[in-house]
mmCIF file of C-alpha atoms in Angstrom:
data_model
loop_
_atom_site.group_PDB
_atom_site.id
_atom_site.type_symbol
_atom_site.label_atom_id
_atom_site.label_comp_id
_atom_site.label_asym_id
_atom_site.label_seq_id
_atom_site.Cartn_x
_atom_site.Cartn_y
_atom_site.Cartn_z
ATOM 1 C CA MET A 218 62.505 133.797 76.686
ATOM 2 C CA ALA A 219 62.716 133.859 80.439
ATOM 3 C CA THR A 220 64.227 130.704 81.782
ATOM 4 C CA GLY A 221 64.805 132.202 85.222
ATOM 5 C CA ILE A 222 61.130 131.595 85.929
ATOM 6 C CA ILE A 223 62.034 128.058 86.936
ATOM 7 C CA GLN A 224 63.923 128.483 90.183
ATOM 8 C CA GLU A 225 67.644 127.952 89.995
ATOM 9 C CA GLY A 226 68.949 125.092 92.114
ATOM 10 C CA MET A 227 65.462 123.822 92.711
ATOM 11 C CA GLY A 228 66.923 120.809 94.453
ATOM 12 C CA ARG A 229 65.738 117.275 94.384
ATOM 13 C CA PRO A 230 62.141 116.732 95.414
ATOM 14 C CA GLU A 231 61.476 114.321 98.209
ATOM 15 C CA GLY A 232 61.184 110.737 97.016
ATOM 16 C CA ASP A 233 62.827 109.034 94.075
ATOM 17 C CA GLU A 234 60.790 110.263 91.130
ATOM 18 C CA LEU A 235 60.254 113.780 89.882
ATOM 19 C CA SER A 236 56.594 114.623 90.230
ATOM 20 C CA THR A 237 54.364 117.124 88.520
ATOM 21 C CA LYS A 238 53.703 118.789 91.873
ATOM 22 C CA ALA A 239 57.384 119.093 92.777
ATOM 23 C CA VAL A 240 58.239 120.574 89.385
ATOM 24 C CA SER A 241 55.140 122.810 89.281
ATOM 25 C CA ASP A 242 55.879 124.166 92.753
ATOM 26 C CA ASN A 243 59.185 125.473 91.382
ATOM 27 C CA ILE A 244 57.641 127.361 88.466
ATOM 28 C CA ASN A 245 57.124 130.932 89.623
ATOM 29 C CA MET A 246 55.374 133.088 87.081
ATOM 30 C CA PRO A 247 55.342 136.865 87.511
ATOM 31 C CA PRO A 248 51.802 137.998 88.378
ATOM 32 C CA GLU A 249 51.337 139.665 84.983
ATOM 33 C CA LEU A 250 52.043 136.333 83.214
ATOM 34 C CA GLN A 251 50.184 133.969 85.576
ATOM 35 C CA GLU A 252 46.860 134.096 83.722
ATOM 36 C CA ALA A 253 48.506 133.549 80.325
ATOM 37 C CA TYR A 254 50.528 130.630 81.753
ATOM 38 C CA GLU A 255 47.373 129.003 83.146
ATOM 39 C CA ARG A 256 45.529 129.471 79.829
ATOM 40 C CA VAL A 257 48.394 127.832 77.925
ATOM 41 C CA VAL A 258 48.513 124.877 80.340
ATOM 42 C CA ILE A 259 44.730 124.402 80.045
ATOM 43 C CA ALA A 260 44.912 124.604 76.243
ATOM 44 C CA GLY A 261 47.765 122.088 76.234
ATOM 45 C CA MET A 262 45.846 119.700 78.474
ATOM 46 C CA LYS A 263 42.854 119.954 76.125
ATOM 47 C CA VAL A 264 45.024 119.090 73.135
ATOM 48 C CA MET A 265 46.722 116.224 74.987
ATOM 49 C CA PHE A 266 43.577 114.667 76.417
ATOM 50 C CA SER A 267 40.623 115.619 74.197
ATOM 51 C CA LYS A 268 38.867 112.833 72.304
ATOM 52 C CA GLU A 269 39.863 114.410 69.004
ATOM 53 C CA SER A 270 43.611 114.567 69.615
ATOM 54 C CA HIS A 271 44.390 112.103 72.423
ATOM 55 C CA ARG A 272 45.322 109.386 69.904
ATOM 56 C CA VAL A 273 48.035 111.654 68.489
ATOM 57 C CA MET A 274 49.600 112.010 71.929
ATOM 58 C CA LEU A 275 49.431 108.264 72.548
ATOM 59 C CA LYS A 276 51.040 107.565 69.185
ATOM 60 C CA GLU A 277 53.832 110.045 69.940
ATOM 61 C CA LEU A 278 54.543 108.562 73.379
ATOM 62 C CA GLN A 279 54.560 104.983 72.056
ATOM 63 C CA ARG A 280 56.812 105.604 69.037
ATOM 64 C CA GLU A 281 60.169 103.941 68.641
ATOM 65 C CA GLY A 282 63.213 105.755 69.934
ATOM 66 C CA PRO A 283 64.644 107.046 73.192
ATOM 67 C CA LEU A 284 61.996 108.178 75.672
ATOM 68 C CA ASP A 285 63.691 111.503 76.363
ATOM 69 C CA GLN A 286 63.628 112.305 72.622
ATOM 70 C CA ARG A 287 59.938 111.421 72.381
ATOM 71 C CA LEU A 288 59.055 113.563 75.401
ATOM 72 C CA GLY A 289 61.154 116.537 74.335
ATOM 73 C CA LYS A 290 60.247 116.578 70.658
ATOM 74 C CA GLY A 291 56.584 115.847 71.326
ATOM 75 C CA MET A 292 56.228 118.609 73.893
ATOM 76 C CA ALA A 293 58.153 121.110 71.752
ATOM 77 C CA GLY A 294 55.767 120.300 68.910
ATOM 78 C CA LEU A 295 52.765 120.842 71.163
ATOM 79 C CA MET A 296 54.063 124.178 72.442
ATOM 80 C CA LEU A 297 54.840 125.414 68.927
ATOM 81 C CA LEU A 298 51.371 124.332 67.798
ATOM 82 C CA LEU A 299 49.772 126.224 70.690
ATOM 83 C CA PHE A 300 51.825 129.315 69.849
ATOM 84 C CA LYS A 301 50.775 129.098 66.204
ATOM 85 C CA GLU A 302 47.122 128.568 67.166
ATOM 86 C CA SER A 303 47.309 131.695 69.346
ATOM 87 C CA ASN A 304 48.231 133.690 66.229
ATOM 88 C CA GLY A 305 51.360 134.806 68.046
ATOM 89 C CA THR A 306 49.470 136.281 70.987
ATOM 90 C CA MET A 307 50.915 133.825 73.527
ATOM 91 C CA PRO A 308 53.592 135.605 75.572
ATOM 92 C CA PRO A 309 56.896 133.899 74.684
ATOM 93 C CA ALA A 310 57.903 133.969 78.363
ATOM 94 C CA VAL A 311 55.218 131.385 79.249
ATOM 95 C CA ILE A 312 56.104 128.849 76.538
ATOM 96 C CA ILE A 313 58.931 127.038 78.313
ATOM 97 C CA PRO A 314 57.400 127.008 81.827
ATOM 98 C CA ALA A 315 54.070 125.768 80.413
ATOM 99 C CA GLY A 316 55.943 123.182 78.338
ATOM 100 C CA VAL A 317 57.724 121.916 81.455
ATOM 101 C CA LYS A 318 54.406 121.616 83.315
ATOM 102 C CA LEU A 319 52.762 119.820 80.366
ATOM 103 C CA LEU A 320 55.740 117.503 79.931
ATOM 104 C CA MET A 321 55.306 116.470 83.572
ATOM 105 C CA GLU A 322 51.590 115.894 82.957
ATOM 106 C CA ALA A 323 52.570 113.576 80.085
ATOM 107 C CA VAL A 324 54.997 111.771 82.431
ATOM 108 C CA ASP A 325 52.201 111.310 84.986
ATOM 109 C CA PHE A 326 49.944 109.946 82.260
ATOM 110 C CA MET A 327 52.639 107.478 81.178
ATOM 111 C CA ARG A 328 53.199 106.304 84.739
ATOM 112 C CA ASP A 329 49.481 106.064 85.532
ATOM 113 C CA THR A 330 48.639 104.072 82.399
ATOM 114 C CA GLY A 331 51.735 101.870 82.352
ATOM 115 C CA ILE A 332 52.915 103.208 78.975
ATOM 116 C CA GLY A 333 56.275 103.951 80.542
ATOM 117 C CA ASN A 334 58.088 105.034 83.654
ATOM 118 C CA PRO A 335 60.540 107.771 82.666
ATOM 119 C CA THR A 336 63.562 108.160 84.906
ATOM 120 C CA ASN A 337 64.556 111.545 86.290
ATOM 121 C CA ALA A 338 67.414 111.599 83.761
ATOM 122 C CA GLU A 339 65.015 110.940 80.865
ATOM 123 C CA ILE A 340 62.673 113.664 82.121
ATOM 124 C CA GLY A 341 65.541 116.143 82.475
ATOM 125 C CA ASN A 342 66.903 115.298 79.032
ATOM 126 C CA GLY A 343 63.393 115.597 77.587
ATOM 127 C CA MET A 344 63.083 119.075 79.092
ATOM 128 C CA GLN A 345 66.460 120.077 77.650
ATOM 129 C CA ILE A 346 65.489 118.795 74.203
ATOM 130 C CA MET A 347 62.158 120.639 74.347
ATOM 131 C CA ILE A 348 63.828 123.894 75.410
ATOM 132 C CA ALA A 349 66.540 123.638 72.743
ATOM 133 C CA ILE A 350 63.964 123.066 69.986
ATOM 134 C CA ILE A 351 61.755 125.938 71.151
ATOM 135 C CA LEU A 352 64.682 128.346 71.439
ATOM 136 C CA GLU A 353 65.899 127.351 67.985
ATOM 137 C CA LYS A 354 62.444 127.926 66.464
ATOM 138 C CA PHE A 355 62.387 131.417 67.984
ATOM 139 C CA GLY A 356 65.886 132.161 66.714
ATOM 140 C CA VAL A 357 67.521 132.181 70.148
ATOM 141 C CA ALA A 358 70.833 130.391 70.564
ATOM 142 C CA PRO A 359 70.498 127.833 73.399
ATOM 143 C CA ASP A 360 73.517 129.331 75.191
ATOM 144 C CA LYS A 361 71.627 132.659 75.509
#
């Protein structure tokens, strides 16, 4: 999995809170993966916000437990579901960048609806949890 797609040392965005735009602006997909990345993000948004499955997302975000755990585990589950639904055709290199983008969309939703206001630390920890779970499921040691 390519984790170098998210720019190293991306720096702190302006303002106090991480935003979807600031994070998304630092995700640079190679041209040959851009279309696949966009398709995965669109599919993830459909799962997160469609009438049929929106309740599942709400339930996940409102569960008991630390917010970073809920964000990370929930988004890892979504990305693994999308990979499974693609019958393995999703390029593995887009899974983590798309997961980061979708995690930020979930953060925006939480902030906009008043469900929660994740801190930058909770968002960062959630991303780390998501990445660790995804790497483990693909048999890649997190230190690789």
